[in-house]
């Protein structure tokens, strides 16, 4: 039995992934933003699968202080972690830039900086596993030809003080996740911890949770039926595969979708940009990756 941390486990893909993992006998460390959501999800999973081992934890991942507190709590409660699945993520709907209490653009903070920091702080628990996996959730939306405004991460303006838009912020954050993943894989090479990224595909049902009004209805009734739509079951199968499938033993530095490797953009493989973002992430989170 593995001990697997799933962030964003209170609802959406994180919640469904936590349930699948617990049902198949893993000890799930279930994170949600609020304690009530974590407790409710854990209780519901236990009720549906008697004997399931689920331990709830809560933290708002938008501030680095809260990520640090969560990591401290997790390290105290769980000596070893066999996988960390960073599912929590935000897709803003507001056209207005939102700043966190740290003064960071919220999408970058939650989607890229929080997983970067949490993984770094949890390394001691991951390194106690004979083979641990870091799974970062990215998106094909980081590809330059994806719908809407192109990804455009200006490392001199990572907080989008100029030219903010919710889609741009989301795409940038998912490119940053790939830079972090590939750099983590380089730094972890030769050890027992691997790092990979995954795109669950377009899941209108859970994505619609952050939409409102007619857009939400359209996603829930029309888009869910489209051939390109991915079901919650398929998407969570991808996440479970990343965290547990033996075929990935030792595999690191990859990007996956639908349980097979997929291509990420040429820019995501730009090691110089990855190194610049890494240095920025270290500065913004105040965490220096161990040498
Ligand atoms: N759905 C898609 O089509 C799609 C496609 C590609 C990639 N993804 C990625 O897959 C992941 C899951 O997506 P989803 O569709 O399940 O999204 P979702 O239904 O919107 O769920 C997002 C999860 O992240 C949590 N979260 C957001 N901000 C947080 C914060 N500040 N602190 C703690 N938790 C926070 C939410 O908790 P609350 O309940 O507290 O808000 C929720 O559990 C995300 O990383 C997303 O970017 C999704």
Tab-separated table of N, CA and C and ligand atoms in Angstrom, residues 8 11-13 31 33-34 59-62 87-90 110 137-139 170 174 200-203 206-207 209-210, ligand 1:
chain	number	residue	atom	x	y	z
A	8	UNK	N	-6.093	19.420	-3.750
A	8	UNK	CA	-7.354	19.746	-4.435
A	8	UNK	C	-8.338	18.588	-4.342
A	11	UNK	N	-12.924	18.585	-4.232
A	11	UNK	CA	-13.919	18.479	-5.313
A	11	UNK	C	-13.177	18.257	-6.629
A	12	UNK	N	-13.941	18.178	-7.716
A	12	UNK	CA	-13.345	18.085	-9.048
A	12	UNK	C	-12.512	16.814	-9.226
A	13	UNK	N	-11.514	16.919	-10.085
A	13	UNK	CA	-10.705	15.743	-10.424
A	13	UNK	C	-9.920	15.223	-9.220
A	31	UNK	N	-5.769	16.568	0.565
A	31	UNK	CA	-5.714	18.002	0.860
A	31	UNK	C	-6.907	18.715	0.222
A	33	UNK	N	-8.738	22.979	0.264
A	33	UNK	CA	-8.474	24.358	0.728
A	33	UNK	C	-9.002	24.573	2.149
A	34	UNK	N	-10.224	24.080	2.391
A	34	UNK	CA	-10.845	24.292	3.706
A	34	UNK	C	-10.969	22.974	4.457
A	59	UNK	N	-5.333	23.527	3.556
A	59	UNK	CA	-4.507	24.732	3.418
A	59	UNK	C	-4.934	25.481	2.168
A	60	UNK	N	-4.920	26.809	2.267
A	60	UNK	CA	-5.120	27.637	1.079
A	60	UNK	C	-3.755	27.770	0.420
A	61	UNK	N	-3.636	27.199	-0.780
A	61	UNK	CA	-2.317	27.135	-1.421
A	61	UNK	C	-1.901	28.443	-2.089
A	62	UNK	N	-2.684	29.496	-1.896
A	62	UNK	CA	-2.320	30.746	-2.584
A	62	UNK	C	-1.224	31.513	-1.860
A	87	UNK	N	-2.990	18.241	-7.828
A	87	UNK	CA	-4.174	18.456	-8.680
A	87	UNK	C	-4.778	19.851	-8.491
A	88	UNK	N	-4.629	20.434	-7.310
A	88	UNK	CA	-5.249	21.752	-7.066
A	88	UNK	C	-4.783	22.749	-8.115
A	89	UNK	N	-5.718	23.512	-8.626
A	89	UNK	CA	-5.362	24.504	-9.639
A	89	UNK	C	-6.491	25.487	-9.799
A	90	UNK	N	-6.152	26.643	-10.330
A	90	UNK	CA	-7.181	27.665	-10.500
A	90	UNK	C	-7.180	28.174	-11.928
A	110	UNK	N	-0.878	29.641	-7.206
A	110	UNK	CA	-1.532	28.364	-6.863
A	110	UNK	C	-1.065	27.233	-7.793
A	137	UNK	N	0.448	18.717	-12.414
A	137	UNK	CA	-0.637	18.783	-13.400
A	137	UNK	C	-0.464	20.030	-14.267
A	138	UNK	N	-0.208	19.774	-15.548
A	138	UNK	CA	-0.079	20.867	-16.519
A	138	UNK	C	-1.303	20.816	-17.426
A	139	UNK	N	-1.169	21.321	-18.628
A	139	UNK	CA	-2.298	21.328	-19.550
A	139	UNK	C	-1.780	21.522	-20.969
A	170	UNK	N	-3.400	31.459	-17.031
A	170	UNK	CA	-3.519	29.999	-16.888
A	170	UNK	C	-2.478	29.288	-17.747
A	174	UNK	N	0.784	26.922	-16.591
A	174	UNK	CA	0.954	25.517	-16.973
A	174	UNK	C	2.263	25.302	-17.734
A	200	UNK	N	-4.801	16.155	-18.044
A	200	UNK	CA	-5.929	15.218	-17.967
A	200	UNK	C	-6.811	15.229	-19.211
A	201	UNK	N	-6.555	16.180	-20.150
A	201	UNK	CA	-7.482	16.382	-21.261
A	201	UNK	C	-8.529	17.394	-20.841
A	202	UNK	N	-9.379	17.781	-21.787
A	202	UNK	CA	-10.400	18.788	-21.477
A	202	UNK	C	-11.601	18.094	-20.821
A	203	UNK	N	-11.846	18.433	-19.571
A	203	UNK	CA	-12.931	17.804	-18.796
A	203	UNK	C	-13.970	18.890	-18.500
A	206	UNK	N	-15.796	19.203	-14.792
A	206	UNK	CA	-15.133	19.817	-13.641
A	206	UNK	C	-14.666	21.239	-13.978
A	207	UNK	N	-14.260	21.451	-15.235
A	207	UNK	CA	-13.827	22.801	-15.618
A	207	UNK	C	-14.980	23.796	-15.454
A	209	UNK	N	-16.995	24.070	-13.153
A	209	UNK	CA	-17.160	24.505	-11.762
A	209	UNK	C	-16.699	25.939	-11.563
A	210	UNK	N	-15.694	26.347	-12.350
A	210	UNK	CA	-15.221	27.727	-12.166
A	210	UNK	C	-15.874	28.687	-13.145
B	1	LIG	N1	-10.818	20.307	-16.227
B	1	LIG	C1	-10.040	20.442	-17.280
B	1	LIG	O1	-10.493	20.496	-18.426
B	1	LIG	C2	-8.540	20.507	-17.105
B	1	LIG	C3	-7.718	20.445	-18.237
B	1	LIG	C4	-6.335	20.509	-18.077
B	1	LIG	C5	-5.799	20.636	-16.808
B	1	LIG	N2	-6.633	20.706	-15.729
B	1	LIG	C6	-6.028	20.839	-14.410
B	1	LIG	O2	-6.445	19.747	-13.609
B	1	LIG	C7	-6.512	20.158	-12.238
B	1	LIG	C8	-7.884	19.847	-11.674
B	1	LIG	O3	-8.851	20.472	-12.487
B	1	LIG	P1	-10.407	20.388	-12.153
B	1	LIG	O4	-11.099	20.397	-13.454
B	1	LIG	O5	-10.686	19.332	-11.182
B	1	LIG	O6	-10.613	21.831	-11.473
B	1	LIG	P2	-11.680	22.274	-10.395
B	1	LIG	O7	-12.894	21.407	-10.453
B	1	LIG	O8	-11.838	23.736	-10.604
B	1	LIG	O9	-10.931	21.980	-9.012
B	1	LIG	C9	-9.859	22.757	-8.648
B	1	LIG	C10	-9.373	22.292	-7.294
B	1	LIG	O10	-8.266	23.116	-6.899
B	1	LIG	C11	-8.557	23.636	-5.606
B	1	LIG	N3	-7.980	24.955	-5.406
B	1	LIG	C12	-8.077	26.042	-6.193
B	1	LIG	N4	-7.461	27.090	-5.610
B	1	LIG	C13	-6.968	26.650	-4.424
B	1	LIG	C14	-6.248	27.252	-3.371
B	1	LIG	N5	-5.917	28.557	-3.373
B	1	LIG	N6	-5.902	26.504	-2.299
B	1	LIG	C15	-6.241	25.198	-2.249
B	1	LIG	N7	-6.921	24.566	-3.219
B	1	LIG	C16	-7.291	25.289	-4.296
B	1	LIG	C17	-10.077	23.727	-5.544
B	1	LIG	O11	-10.482	23.827	-4.199
B	1	LIG	P3	-11.802	24.712	-3.791
B	1	LIG	O12	-12.941	23.757	-3.841
B	1	LIG	O13	-11.498	25.199	-2.414
B	1	LIG	O14	-11.926	25.823	-4.782
B	1	LIG	C18	-10.448	22.421	-6.221
B	1	LIG	O15	-10.334	21.333	-5.327
B	1	LIG	C19	-6.175	21.655	-12.220
B	1	LIG	O16	-4.807	21.823	-11.957
B	1	LIG	C20	-6.464	22.075	-13.661
B	1	LIG	O17	-5.736	23.214	-14.043
B	1	LIG	C21	-7.986	20.638	-15.840
